[in-house]
Every structure is written in C-alpha cells, then in structure tokens.
Amino acid sequence: MSQEIAIIGSGFSSLSAACYLAQAGNKVTIYEKNASIGGRARQLKKEGFTFDMGPSWYWMPDVFERFFNDFGKKTSDYYHLIKLSPAYRVYYGINDFVSIADNLEDIISTFESIEKGSGVKLKKFMANAKSNYDIAIKDLVYRPGVSPLELITVETAKKVGEFFSTISRDVKSEFKNQRLIQILEFPVLFLGAKPSDTPSFYSFMNYADFGLGTWHPENGMFDVVKAMESLAKELGVSFEFNANVNKIVVENEKAVALIVNNSRVEADVILSGADYHHSETLLDSEYRMYSEKYWDSRVFAPSSLLFYVGLNRKLDNIAHHALFFDVDFDQHARDIYDDPKWPDNPLFYANFPSVTDPSTAPEGMESAFFLIPLAPGIEDTPSLREKYFDKIIDRFEILTQQKIKNNIIFSESFCKNDFVSDYNSYKGNAYGMANTLMQTAFLRPKLKSKKVGNLYFTGQLTVPGPGVPPALISGKLVSELIKKN
Ligand SMILES: Cc1cc2nc3c(=O)[nH]c(=O)nc-3n(C[C@H](O)[C@H](O)[C@H](O)COP(=O)(O)OP(=O)(O)OC[C@H]3O[C@@H](n4cnc5c(N)ncnc54)[C@H](O)[C@@H]3O)c2cc1C
C-alpha cells in the first residue's frame, strides 16, 4: 500500500532512505531546513572556487556501488571515479613525509623501508583486516541493530577476542616505529573515537584504506549527492528546501504530521535524518526515548574547525589529501576526548581538490580545505578561529617550504557554532556518535521509535554509525523496517 512519507533532512542517510521508500511505491517528500541539498556534504561555491563542505575521502567504493545496484544502476551512470595516487601524504617534519601508494604492494615496501620486518607484519595485519571487512561491511552493518543476536555468527564467534582488544594495542604490539603506528591508527578516526577505545575488529577500516584505496568523484564528493538527488527524482521523490521542521505532531501515540515553517503537513510515516538528539527535541518530552543525561553520557565524534581557502597561485609540493602529524597525536586526542580544550599544537588535515580537478579553482589557482578536529561542545569564537588559522598556515608554510599567506584571496571558516546553527548538531559534532564497543549496533539509538508509532530515525547517530557509506546503509536499513511495518 502506498503511503505518504515525510523525511526530515537531505543528508546522505535521508537521500538513501528516500530512494528505497520511493522505489517501494511510496509518495516521499524531503523537508530540508537549508537552502541546498546534502546536509554535511553540501557544496560551497565562492569567487570561482568550489569546495565540498564536509566529506572528502571516498572510501569503501563497494558500498556506493551496492547502493546504486539496488536500483538497477551503477555509480558510473552518474559520476566518474578517480583512484588517487598517492592516496595521501602524511607530514612529520619539514619536507619530511610518507606517501601512501594506491596499492598494497607498494605500501608494504614503504613500511619495510621505515621499519625492517614491518612489511611482513603489515601483510598479516591486512589479511585479518580484509577478513574483518568481509564480515563487517559486507554483512553485519546491513543488520538493523534490533537485537544482540545479530552480531553472533560463525565468523564473529571466531573473532570474539577482537571485540575486547583495541586497534591501538594491536598496532603497538606489532609495529614500533611511531610513524607507522600513527598511519595504522589513522583510519579508525573516521569512526569518531580514539584508537585506544576502538575494538581491534574495526581494523576493517585499514582494509578500506590500504586494501580498497582512496577514490575521488571527478568533481568532488558533491557528485554523489547530485547522483542520489537525480536517482531520487527519477523515482518520484519531492524536495522542499528552506523547510524548517518545528515539530513532529503525535496523536493517539502515532506520528501523524510535521509542522514545517509553522504549517501542518500530514504524513502516514515520519522519518528523521536530522541529528537524532535534535529530532527528539521536535517531540513533546513524554515521547522522547533518550534523556539529556543519556546523550551527555555518549562518546561523540569530534567537532571541527574548517577553513575553505582560495589561493591565487598553484602550490608546490602538495598532494590531494595531506595529514599533518608533526605533533603529539596522543596529546591532541586527549584534548578532544579526555580533558576537552583547544589543543596547543593541533594535528590537522588539508585537501587540495584542484590538484585532481582543476575546475574547482580558476586557472592557475588552488582551492584548499583545512580541518582541525576539536572536542564537541567546545567554546567557539571568531578570535579563536583566527588564532588557529594563523597557527596552521604558519605550520603549513614551514612543513611544505613555501609562502602562501600573501596568496590567500579569501578564507571562510566553519566551526562548532555553525554545526549547531546549520545542522542542529548535538554539541556541534561534525560526524555523529562514535563507534566504540559500547556504542555499536544494538547499543546505538534505535531506528524505530518505541514510544511513537510510525516514527523512524536514520543517520550518523543511529546504526551503523558515522561516515558516508554508513549513512547510505542507514537509509537502507530504516527503509526496510518501514516497509516491514
Ligand atoms: C568536516 C567533515 C568531514 C567529513 N569527512 C568525511 C569523509 O571524508 N568521508 C566520509 O565517509 N565521511 C565524512 N564525514 C562524515 C559524513 O559527512 C557524515 O557521516 C554524513 O554526511 C552524515 O549524513 P547524515 O544524513 O547522517 O546527516 P546530515 O548530513 O547532517 O543530514 C541531516 C540533515 O538534516 C537537516 N536538518 C536538521 N534539522 C532539521 C530540521 N529541523 N528541519 C529540516 N531539516 C533539518 C540538516 O540541515 C541536514 O541537511 C565528514 C563530516 C564532516 C562534517
């Protein structure tokens, strides 16, 4: 039976759910508070420069392929993928960096050249990481987080120890060189928690990194948003922008309507892809499943200070993605998770999309994106943003041995306060609730409300977790629950 389904938000999880629900014959409308599509993956265009505002690492290409295959399509029907080579660069000092190649064999040689004997160890580590990927990403993450039994399979039974050790412990027991340790700990940062709090089993992220590679949609991550928008429109989904949802209306214990810009819109089913905490504040308090105390006790992924920068010249000595790990990695992690404060010496990440796609900057110029991870809920002021911009630009100049300050045409910042005002993000988190052991699968906030009929949730605060591939999967999982109910 066809139903009217109202979806809050136009992020990846909402777009994914909208496609599946429309494919099943429902009348689907997306209500997005902002003027443009994509949520945290929106696009910024300024003075001839183009930026992805959020995600930039296209990992797990198989998950994207599987999504489009579900509709009888391929990613290549919508966008062209480039495998980045090198995948990325990691800076440790002045002109001192490690390049991660686009294939495992070369990465093994790089490891061996840094620490004798580490090549063989990496090969073994990656074989296990691949088997975890096959279990987790091809199977477990496609389960709806309803019951602990979902995690008990013949394969996971063999790996039970890997749920109780951590990535950090595993890596440090095999590798001694600090650089190699940091490189192997880096991928799980995408899951939002410290490597020392992330179960060993999550080494599937290392397989995503070294095994499957880092890809780039030709015109940036926003290509994927546009592809999903096209698919959704082909399937009949309607979009309303500048449509701020003020309330979810409940009558007789069932969600029956939304108040959008103060007008009532009826619906048979309501699905929120906005941050889960915010979605619950749209309900009267007796209908919320999780208390403020609950949310406050969760481990959230970091917030971030971001800069979108236009430069009036081409830079030397850069790669598409660059990590600046020339400072104490563990201290910065403590400043995020243990004793939240602005880090004295932040590690930071930069990308230069115009290295791969010249159309993102005017001819002879460069587009740059800088990111410093920060504790969620941290103080955010214009002077702090400015101070940290100067800090990282100084470091960037020294580490890559070039002057860029006088070449900056503009720099636009985005930080905690913008995450809150633009996305209604809890504590200004950038990418959701972390995937620690106690916040995995059935231990995450539920896709279906237990208090209100016909009300569902999707996105990075529910299952499976943070990141673009999980957001696509989250939309699929919730659409299956809605269809079933
Ligand atoms: C800086 C940054 C870098 C990242 N890097 C990567 C990366 O490299 N690779 C990767 O895979 N992932 C990355 N991520 C994570 C990834 O972008 C997210 O996990 C994913 O985009 C989240 O999608 P979502 O649908 O859950 O939420 P969102 O994208 O936040 O969508 C929620 C939507 O709901 C809307 N909304 C909120 N409240 C209302 C309301 N009341 N009414 C109407 N609409 C409302 C919001 O405006 C928003 O559009 C990054 C994230 C950030 C912020």
Coordinates of C-alpha atoms and ligand atoms in Angstrom, one line a residue:
M1 CA 0.0 0.0 0.0
S2 CA 1.4 3.4 -1.0
Q3 CA 2.0 5.7 2.0
E4 CA 2.8 9.4 2.3
I5 CA 6.3 9.5 3.9
A6 CA 7.8 12.8 5.2
I7 CA 11.5 12.8 5.6
I8 CA 13.4 15.4 7.7
G9 CA 16.7 16.5 6.2
S10 CA 18.5 15.9 2.9
G11 CA 21.8 14.4 4.1
F12 CA 23.1 11.1 2.7
S13 CA 21.0 8.9 5.0
S14 CA 17.8 10.7 4.1
L15 CA 18.5 10.6 0.4
S16 CA 19.3 6.9 0.6
A17 CA 16.1 6.1 2.6
A18 CA 14.0 8.3 0.2
C19 CA 15.2 6.3 -2.8
Y20 CA 14.4 2.9 -1.3
L21 CA 11.0 4.1 0.0
A22 CA 10.0 5.7 -3.3
Q23 CA 11.2 2.5 -5.2
A24 CA 8.7 0.6 -3.0
G25 CA 5.9 2.8 -4.3
N26 CA 5.5 5.4 -1.6
K27 CA 5.0 9.1 -2.0
V28 CA 8.1 10.6 -0.4
T29 CA 8.8 14.2 0.4
I30 CA 12.0 15.5 1.9
Y31 CA 11.9 18.7 4.1
E32 CA 15.3 20.4 4.4
K33 CA 15.9 23.4 6.6
N34 CA 18.8 24.7 4.5
A35 CA 18.5 26.3 1.0
S36 CA 20.6 23.5 -0.6
I37 CA 20.8 19.7 -0.6
G38 CA 23.4 17.4 1.0
G39 CA 23.5 18.2 4.7
R40 CA 27.1 18.0 6.0
A41 CA 28.1 17.2 2.4
R42 CA 26.9 20.5 1.0
Q43 CA 28.9 22.4 -1.6
L44 CA 30.3 25.9 -1.3
K45 CA 31.0 28.0 -4.4
K46 CA 32.8 31.2 -4.0
E47 CA 34.7 33.5 -6.4
G48 CA 35.2 30.8 -8.9
F49 CA 36.3 28.2 -6.3
T50 CA 34.3 25.1 -5.4
F51 CA 34.6 23.2 -2.1
D52 CA 33.0 20.1 -0.6
M53 CA 32.0 21.5 2.8
G54 CA 32.3 18.2 4.7
P55 CA 33.4 14.7 3.5
S56 CA 36.2 14.4 1.0
W57 CA 37.5 10.8 1.4
Y58 CA 35.6 8.4 -0.8
W59 CA 36.3 5.1 0.9
M60 CA 34.5 1.7 0.5
P61 CA 33.6 2.1 -3.2
D62 CA 31.8 -1.3 -3.0
V63 CA 29.1 0.2 -0.6
F64 CA 28.3 3.0 -3.1
E65 CA 28.2 0.5 -5.9
R66 CA 25.9 -1.7 -4.0
F67 CA 23.6 1.2 -3.3
F68 CA 23.2 2.1 -7.0
N69 CA 22.9 -1.6 -7.9
D70 CA 19.9 -1.9 -5.7
F71 CA 18.2 0.4 -8.3
G72 CA 19.5 -1.4 -11.3
K73 CA 22.1 1.4 -11.8
K74 CA 25.9 1.8 -11.5
T75 CA 27.9 4.6 -10.0
S76 CA 29.3 5.2 -13.5
D77 CA 25.8 6.0 -14.7
Y78 CA 26.1 9.2 -12.6
Y79 CA 29.7 10.1 -11.9
H80 CA 33.3 9.2 -12.8
L81 CA 35.7 7.9 -10.1
I82 CA 39.4 8.5 -10.0
K83 CA 41.7 6.4 -7.8
L84 CA 44.1 8.8 -6.1
S85 CA 47.8 8.1 -6.4
P86 CA 49.3 8.6 -4.0
A87 CA 46.2 8.0 -1.8
Y88 CA 47.5 10.6 0.6
R89 CA 50.6 12.1 2.2
V90 CA 51.5 12.2 5.9
Y91 CA 53.8 15.0 7.1
Y92 CA 56.1 14.5 10.1
G93 CA 58.5 17.4 9.6
I94 CA 59.9 19.9 7.2
N95 CA 59.6 18.4 3.8
D96 CA 59.6 15.1 5.6
F97 CA 56.6 13.0 4.7
V98 CA 55.4 9.5 3.9
S99 CA 53.3 8.9 0.8
I100 CA 50.7 6.1 0.9
A101 CA 50.6 4.5 -2.5
D102 CA 47.4 3.3 -4.3
N103 CA 48.3 -0.4 -3.9
L104 CA 49.2 -2.6 -1.0
E105 CA 52.4 -4.0 -2.5
D106 CA 53.9 -0.5 -2.6
I107 CA 52.6 0.3 0.8
I108 CA 54.3 -2.8 2.2
S109 CA 57.6 -1.7 0.6
T110 CA 57.2 1.8 2.2
F111 CA 56.6 0.1 5.6
E112 CA 59.7 -2.1 5.2
S113 CA 61.8 0.9 4.3
I114 CA 60.8 2.6 7.5
E115 CA 61.0 -0.4 9.9
K116 CA 62.7 -3.6 9.0
G117 CA 60.4 -6.6 9.2
S118 CA 57.3 -4.4 9.2
G119 CA 56.4 -5.4 5.6
V120 CA 55.6 -9.0 6.5
K121 CA 53.7 -7.9 9.6
L122 CA 51.6 -5.5 7.6
K123 CA 50.8 -8.2 5.1
K124 CA 49.4 -10.4 8.0
F125 CA 47.6 -7.4 9.6
M126 CA 45.9 -6.6 6.3
A127 CA 44.8 -10.2 5.7
N128 CA 43.0 -10.1 9.0
A129 CA 41.7 -6.6 8.3
K130 CA 40.3 -7.9 5.0
S131 CA 38.5 -10.8 6.7
N132 CA 37.0 -8.3 9.1
Y133 CA 35.9 -6.2 6.2
D134 CA 34.2 -9.1 4.6
I135 CA 32.3 -9.9 7.8
A136 CA 31.5 -6.4 8.9
I137 CA 30.9 -4.3 5.8
K138 CA 29.5 -7.0 3.6
D139 CA 27.2 -8.4 6.2
L140 CA 27.0 -7.1 9.8
V141 CA 26.5 -3.4 9.1
Y142 CA 23.4 -4.4 7.0
R143 CA 21.6 -5.6 10.1
P144 CA 19.2 -3.2 11.8
G145 CA 20.6 -3.1 15.4
V146 CA 17.5 -4.6 16.8
S147 CA 19.0 -7.5 18.8
P148 CA 22.4 -8.5 20.1
L149 CA 21.9 -11.8 18.3
E150 CA 22.6 -10.0 15.0
L151 CA 26.3 -9.9 16.0
I152 CA 26.6 -13.6 16.8
T153 CA 27.6 -15.5 13.7
V154 CA 30.0 -18.4 13.0
E155 CA 32.6 -15.8 11.7
T156 CA 32.3 -13.3 14.7
A157 CA 32.4 -16.2 17.2
K158 CA 36.0 -16.9 15.9
K159 CA 36.9 -13.2 16.4
V160 CA 35.4 -12.6 19.8
G161 CA 38.8 -11.6 21.3
E162 CA 39.0 -8.8 18.7
F163 CA 36.0 -7.1 20.3
F164 CA 37.8 -6.8 23.6
S165 CA 41.3 -5.7 22.5
T166 CA 41.8 -2.3 20.8
I167 CA 43.3 -1.2 17.5
S168 CA 45.9 0.8 19.4
R169 CA 47.1 -2.2 21.4
D170 CA 47.2 -4.4 18.3
V171 CA 49.2 -1.9 16.2
K172 CA 51.6 -1.1 19.0
S173 CA 52.3 -4.8 19.7
E174 CA 53.4 -5.3 16.1
F175 CA 54.9 -2.1 15.0
K176 CA 57.5 0.0 16.9
N177 CA 58.0 3.0 14.6
Q178 CA 55.9 5.9 15.7
R179 CA 55.1 6.9 12.1
L180 CA 53.8 3.5 11.2
I181 CA 51.7 3.4 14.3
Q182 CA 50.1 6.7 13.5
I183 CA 49.4 5.7 9.9
L184 CA 47.7 2.5 11.1
E185 CA 45.7 4.3 13.8
F186 CA 44.5 7.0 11.4
P187 CA 41.7 5.1 9.6
V188 CA 39.6 4.4 12.7
L189 CA 39.5 8.2 13.5
F190 CA 36.7 8.1 10.9
L191 CA 34.7 6.1 13.4
G192 CA 34.8 9.0 15.8
A193 CA 36.7 7.6 18.8
K194 CA 40.3 7.2 19.9
P195 CA 42.2 4.2 18.5
S196 CA 42.7 3.2 22.1
D197 CA 38.9 3.0 22.6
T198 CA 38.2 1.3 19.3
P199 CA 37.9 -2.5 19.1
S200 CA 40.6 -4.4 17.1
F201 CA 37.8 -5.8 15.0
Y202 CA 37.4 -2.4 13.4
S203 CA 40.7 -2.9 11.5
F204 CA 38.3 -3.3 8.6
M205 CA 38.9 0.4 8.3
N206 CA 42.6 -0.4 7.5
Y207 CA 41.4 -2.6 4.7
A208 CA 39.2 0.2 3.4
D209 CA 42.3 2.4 3.4
F210 CA 45.2 0.3 2.1
G211 CA 43.1 -2.6 0.5
L212 CA 40.4 -0.7 -1.4
G213 CA 42.1 2.7 -1.8
T214 CA 41.1 6.3 -1.7
W215 CA 38.9 7.5 -4.6
H216 CA 37.7 10.8 -5.8
P217 CA 34.5 11.5 -7.7
E218 CA 35.7 13.6 -10.6
N219 CA 34.0 16.9 -9.4
G220 CA 34.2 16.1 -5.7
M221 CA 32.0 14.3 -3.1
F222 CA 29.1 16.5 -4.1
D223 CA 28.9 14.4 -7.3
V224 CA 27.5 11.7 -5.1
V225 CA 24.9 14.0 -3.6
K226 CA 23.8 15.1 -7.1
A227 CA 23.7 11.4 -8.2
M228 CA 21.4 10.5 -5.4
E229 CA 19.2 13.6 -6.0
S230 CA 18.9 12.5 -9.7
L231 CA 18.0 9.0 -8.7
A232 CA 15.5 10.2 -6.1
K233 CA 13.8 12.4 -8.6
E234 CA 13.7 9.6 -11.2
L235 CA 11.9 7.6 -8.5
G236 CA 9.4 10.4 -7.8
V237 CA 10.8 11.9 -4.6
S238 CA 9.8 15.6 -4.0
F239 CA 12.1 18.1 -2.3
E240 CA 11.2 21.2 -0.2
F241 CA 14.1 23.5 0.8
N242 CA 14.1 26.3 3.4
A243 CA 11.7 23.9 5.0
N244 CA 12.4 24.0 8.7
V245 CA 10.6 21.3 10.7
N246 CA 9.5 22.9 14.0
K247 CA 7.6 19.9 15.4
I248 CA 6.6 16.3 15.0
V249 CA 2.9 16.0 15.8
V250 CA 1.8 12.9 17.7
E251 CA -1.9 11.9 18.1
N252 CA -3.0 8.7 19.7
E253 CA 0.6 7.6 20.2
K254 CA 1.3 7.9 16.4
A255 CA 3.3 10.4 14.4
V256 CA 0.7 12.0 12.1
A257 CA 2.1 15.3 10.8
L258 CA 5.0 17.7 10.8
I259 CA 4.9 21.4 11.5
V260 CA 7.1 22.9 8.7
N261 CA 7.7 26.6 8.8
N262 CA 4.7 26.8 11.1
S263 CA 2.3 25.0 8.7
R264 CA 1.0 21.5 9.3
V265 CA 1.8 18.7 6.7
E266 CA 0.1 15.4 7.2
A267 CA 2.0 12.1 6.7
D268 CA 1.5 8.4 7.3
V269 CA 5.1 7.8 8.3
I270 CA 7.7 10.3 9.5
L271 CA 11.4 9.6 9.2
S272 CA 14.0 12.0 10.6
G273 CA 17.5 12.1 9.1
A274 CA 18.4 15.1 11.2
D275 CA 20.7 14.6 14.2
Y276 CA 18.9 12.1 16.5
H277 CA 19.1 14.3 19.6
H278 CA 17.6 17.3 17.7
S279 CA 14.9 15.1 16.1
E280 CA 13.7 14.0 19.6
T281 CA 13.5 17.7 20.7
L282 CA 10.8 18.1 18.0
L283 CA 8.7 15.8 20.1
D284 CA 6.9 16.6 23.4
S285 CA 9.1 15.3 26.2
E286 CA 7.0 12.3 27.0
Y287 CA 7.5 10.9 23.5
R288 CA 11.4 11.0 23.7
M289 CA 13.2 7.8 24.1
Y290 CA 16.5 9.2 25.3
S291 CA 17.1 11.7 28.1
E292 CA 19.6 14.6 28.1
K293 CA 21.6 12.6 30.6
Y294 CA 21.8 9.7 28.1
W295 CA 23.1 12.0 25.3
D296 CA 25.6 13.7 27.6
S297 CA 27.0 10.3 28.6
R298 CA 27.7 9.2 25.0
V299 CA 31.0 9.5 23.3
F300 CA 30.6 11.8 20.3
A301 CA 32.8 12.2 17.3
P302 CA 34.8 15.4 17.3
S303 CA 33.6 18.8 16.2
S304 CA 35.9 20.5 13.7
L305 CA 37.3 23.9 12.8
L306 CA 37.2 24.1 9.0
F307 CA 38.6 26.6 6.5
Y308 CA 37.7 26.9 2.8
V309 CA 40.5 28.9 1.3
G310 CA 41.1 30.3 -2.2
L311 CA 44.7 30.8 -3.3
N312 CA 45.8 32.9 -6.3
R313 CA 48.6 30.6 -7.3
K314 CA 49.3 26.9 -7.7
L315 CA 51.1 25.4 -4.7
D316 CA 54.2 23.3 -4.8
N317 CA 54.9 20.1 -3.0
I318 CA 51.3 19.1 -2.2
A319 CA 49.1 16.0 -2.7
H320 CA 45.3 15.9 -3.0
H321 CA 45.0 14.7 0.7
A322 CA 47.6 15.6 3.3
L323 CA 47.7 14.8 7.0
F324 CA 49.9 16.9 9.3
F325 CA 51.0 14.6 12.1
D326 CA 54.2 16.5 13.1
V327 CA 52.8 17.0 16.6
D328 CA 51.9 14.8 19.5
F329 CA 49.0 12.7 18.2
D330 CA 48.0 11.3 21.7
Q331 CA 48.0 14.8 23.3
H332 CA 45.6 16.1 20.7
A333 CA 43.4 13.0 21.2
R334 CA 43.4 13.8 25.0
D335 CA 42.4 17.4 24.2
I336 CA 39.4 16.0 22.3
Y337 CA 38.2 13.2 24.5
D338 CA 39.6 13.3 28.0
D339 CA 40.1 16.9 29.0
P340 CA 38.3 18.9 26.3
K341 CA 40.2 22.1 25.3
W342 CA 41.7 23.8 22.3
P343 CA 44.9 21.9 21.5
D344 CA 48.2 23.8 21.9
N345 CA 49.6 22.0 18.9
P346 CA 46.8 20.7 16.7
L347 CA 47.3 18.0 14.2
F348 CA 45.4 19.0 11.1
Y349 CA 44.2 17.7 7.7
A350 CA 44.2 19.5 4.4
N351 CA 43.0 18.7 0.9
F352 CA 43.5 20.5 -2.4
P353 CA 40.7 19.4 -4.7
S354 CA 42.2 21.5 -7.6
V355 CA 45.2 19.1 -7.7
T356 CA 42.8 16.4 -9.2
D357 CA 40.1 18.6 -10.5
P358 CA 41.3 21.9 -12.0
S359 CA 37.6 23.1 -12.4
T360 CA 37.4 23.7 -8.6
A361 CA 39.7 26.8 -8.9
P362 CA 40.2 29.5 -11.5
E363 CA 43.1 28.8 -13.9
G364 CA 46.5 29.0 -12.2
M365 CA 44.9 29.0 -8.7
E366 CA 44.4 26.4 -5.9
S367 CA 41.4 25.5 -3.7
A368 CA 42.3 24.4 -0.2
F369 CA 40.4 22.9 2.7
F370 CA 41.8 22.7 6.2
L371 CA 40.4 20.7 9.1
I372 CA 41.3 20.7 12.8
P373 CA 39.4 18.1 14.9
L374 CA 38.1 19.6 18.2
A375 CA 36.2 18.4 21.2
P376 CA 32.4 18.6 20.7
G377 CA 30.8 21.4 22.8
I378 CA 34.0 23.5 22.8
E379 CA 34.0 27.3 23.0
D380 CA 33.9 28.8 19.5
T381 CA 34.8 32.5 18.9
P382 CA 36.0 34.5 15.9
S383 CA 39.3 35.2 17.7
L384 CA 39.9 31.5 18.4
R385 CA 39.2 30.7 14.7
E386 CA 41.6 33.4 13.6
K387 CA 44.3 32.3 16.0
Y388 CA 44.2 28.7 14.8
F389 CA 44.1 29.7 11.2
D390 CA 47.4 31.6 11.7
K391 CA 48.8 28.6 13.6
I392 CA 48.2 26.1 10.9
I393 CA 49.1 28.3 8.0
D394 CA 52.4 29.0 9.7
R395 CA 53.0 25.3 10.1
F396 CA 51.9 24.5 6.6
E397 CA 54.4 27.1 5.2
I398 CA 57.2 25.6 7.2
L399 CA 56.4 22.0 6.6
T400 CA 55.8 22.3 2.8
Q401 CA 58.5 25.0 2.5
Q402 CA 56.5 27.7 0.7
K403 CA 54.9 31.1 1.4
I404 CA 51.2 31.2 0.9
K405 CA 49.9 34.0 3.3
N406 CA 50.0 36.7 0.7
N407 CA 48.3 34.4 -1.9
I408 CA 45.1 33.9 0.2
I409 CA 42.2 35.6 -1.7
F410 CA 39.7 34.6 0.9
S411 CA 39.3 32.2 3.8
E412 CA 35.9 31.2 5.1
S413 CA 35.6 29.3 8.4
F414 CA 33.1 26.8 9.8
C415 CA 33.2 25.6 13.4
K416 CA 31.1 24.3 16.3
N417 CA 28.6 27.1 16.3
D418 CA 27.9 26.6 12.6
F419 CA 27.4 22.9 13.0
V420 CA 24.8 23.7 15.6
S421 CA 23.0 26.5 13.7
D422 CA 23.2 24.9 10.2
Y423 CA 22.5 21.3 11.1
N424 CA 21.1 21.3 14.6
S425 CA 24.1 19.2 15.6
Y426 CA 24.3 18.0 19.2
K427 CA 27.3 19.8 20.8
G428 CA 28.3 20.8 17.3
N429 CA 29.6 17.3 16.5
A430 CA 30.9 17.0 12.9
Y431 CA 30.3 13.4 12.3
G432 CA 27.9 11.9 14.8
M433 CA 28.2 9.4 17.6
A434 CA 31.4 7.4 17.9
N435 CA 31.5 3.7 17.2
T436 CA 33.0 2.4 20.4
L437 CA 32.3 -1.1 21.6
M438 CA 29.5 0.2 23.9
Q439 CA 28.0 2.3 21.1
T440 CA 27.9 -0.4 18.4
A441 CA 25.0 -2.0 16.6
F442 CA 22.1 -2.8 19.0
L443 CA 23.7 -0.4 21.6
R444 CA 23.1 2.6 19.4
P445 CA 19.9 4.8 19.4
K446 CA 17.2 2.8 17.6
L447 CA 16.0 3.3 14.0
K448 CA 12.3 2.9 15.1
S449 CA 10.7 4.8 18.0
K450 CA 9.5 2.6 20.8
K451 CA 7.2 5.3 22.1
V452 CA 5.6 6.7 18.9
G453 CA 4.1 4.6 16.1
N454 CA 5.1 5.4 12.5
L455 CA 8.2 7.4 13.6
Y456 CA 11.7 6.4 12.5
F457 CA 15.2 7.8 12.6
T458 CA 18.2 7.4 10.4
G459 CA 21.7 8.9 10.1
Q460 CA 25.1 9.0 11.8
L461 CA 23.8 8.9 15.4
T462 CA 22.0 5.6 14.8
V463 CA 23.1 2.4 13.1
P464 CA 25.6 1.7 11.7
G465 CA 27.4 4.9 12.5
P466 CA 29.5 7.9 11.2
G467 CA 30.6 8.3 7.6
V468 CA 29.1 8.5 4.1
P469 CA 29.0 4.7 3.4
P470 CA 27.3 4.0 6.8
A471 CA 24.8 6.8 6.0
L472 CA 23.8 5.1 2.8
I473 CA 23.4 1.8 4.7
S474 CA 21.4 3.5 7.5
G475 CA 18.9 4.8 4.9
K476 CA 18.5 1.3 3.5
L477 CA 18.1 -0.3 7.0
V478 CA 15.4 2.1 8.1
S479 CA 13.5 1.8 4.8
E480 CA 13.4 -2.0 5.3
L481 CA 12.0 -1.5 8.8
I482 CA 9.4 0.9 7.5
K483 CA 8.4 -1.5 4.6
K484 CA 8.2 -4.4 7.1
N485 CA 6.0 -2.5 9.5
Ligands
LIG1 C1 34.0 18.1 8.1 C2 33.5 16.7 7.8 C3 34.4 15.8 7.2 C4 33.9 14.5 6.9 N1 34.7 13.7 6.2 C5 34.2 12.5 5.8 C6 34.9 11.8 4.8 O1 36.0 12.2 4.3 N2 34.4 10.6 4.4 C7 33.2 10.1 4.9 O2 32.8 9.0 4.5 N3 32.5 10.8 5.9 C8 33.0 12.0 6.3 N4 32.3 12.8 7.1 C9 31.0 12.2 7.7 C10 29.8 12.3 6.7 O3 29.8 13.5 6.1 C11 28.5 12.2 7.5 O4 28.6 11.0 8.3 C12 27.3 12.1 6.7 O5 27.3 13.1 5.6 C13 26.1 12.3 7.6 O6 24.9 12.2 6.8 P1 23.5 12.3 7.6 O7 22.5 12.1 6.6 O8 23.5 11.3 8.8 O9 23.4 13.7 8.3 P2 23.5 15.2 7.7 O10 24.3 15.3 6.5 O11 23.8 16.1 8.8 O12 22.0 15.5 7.3 C14 21.0 15.9 8.2 C15 20.1 17.0 7.5 O13 19.0 17.3 8.3 C16 18.8 18.7 8.2 N5 18.0 19.2 9.3 C17 18.4 19.3 10.6 N6 17.4 19.7 11.4 C18 16.3 20.0 10.6 C19 15.0 20.5 10.8 N7 14.6 20.8 12.0 N8 14.2 20.6 9.7 C20 14.7 20.3 8.4 N9 15.9 19.8 8.2 C21 16.7 19.6 9.3 C22 20.2 19.3 8.2 O14 20.2 20.6 7.6 C23 20.9 18.3 7.3 O15 20.8 18.6 5.9 C24 32.6 14.1 7.4 C25 31.8 15.0 8.0 C26 32.3 16.3 8.3 C27 31.3 17.3 8.9

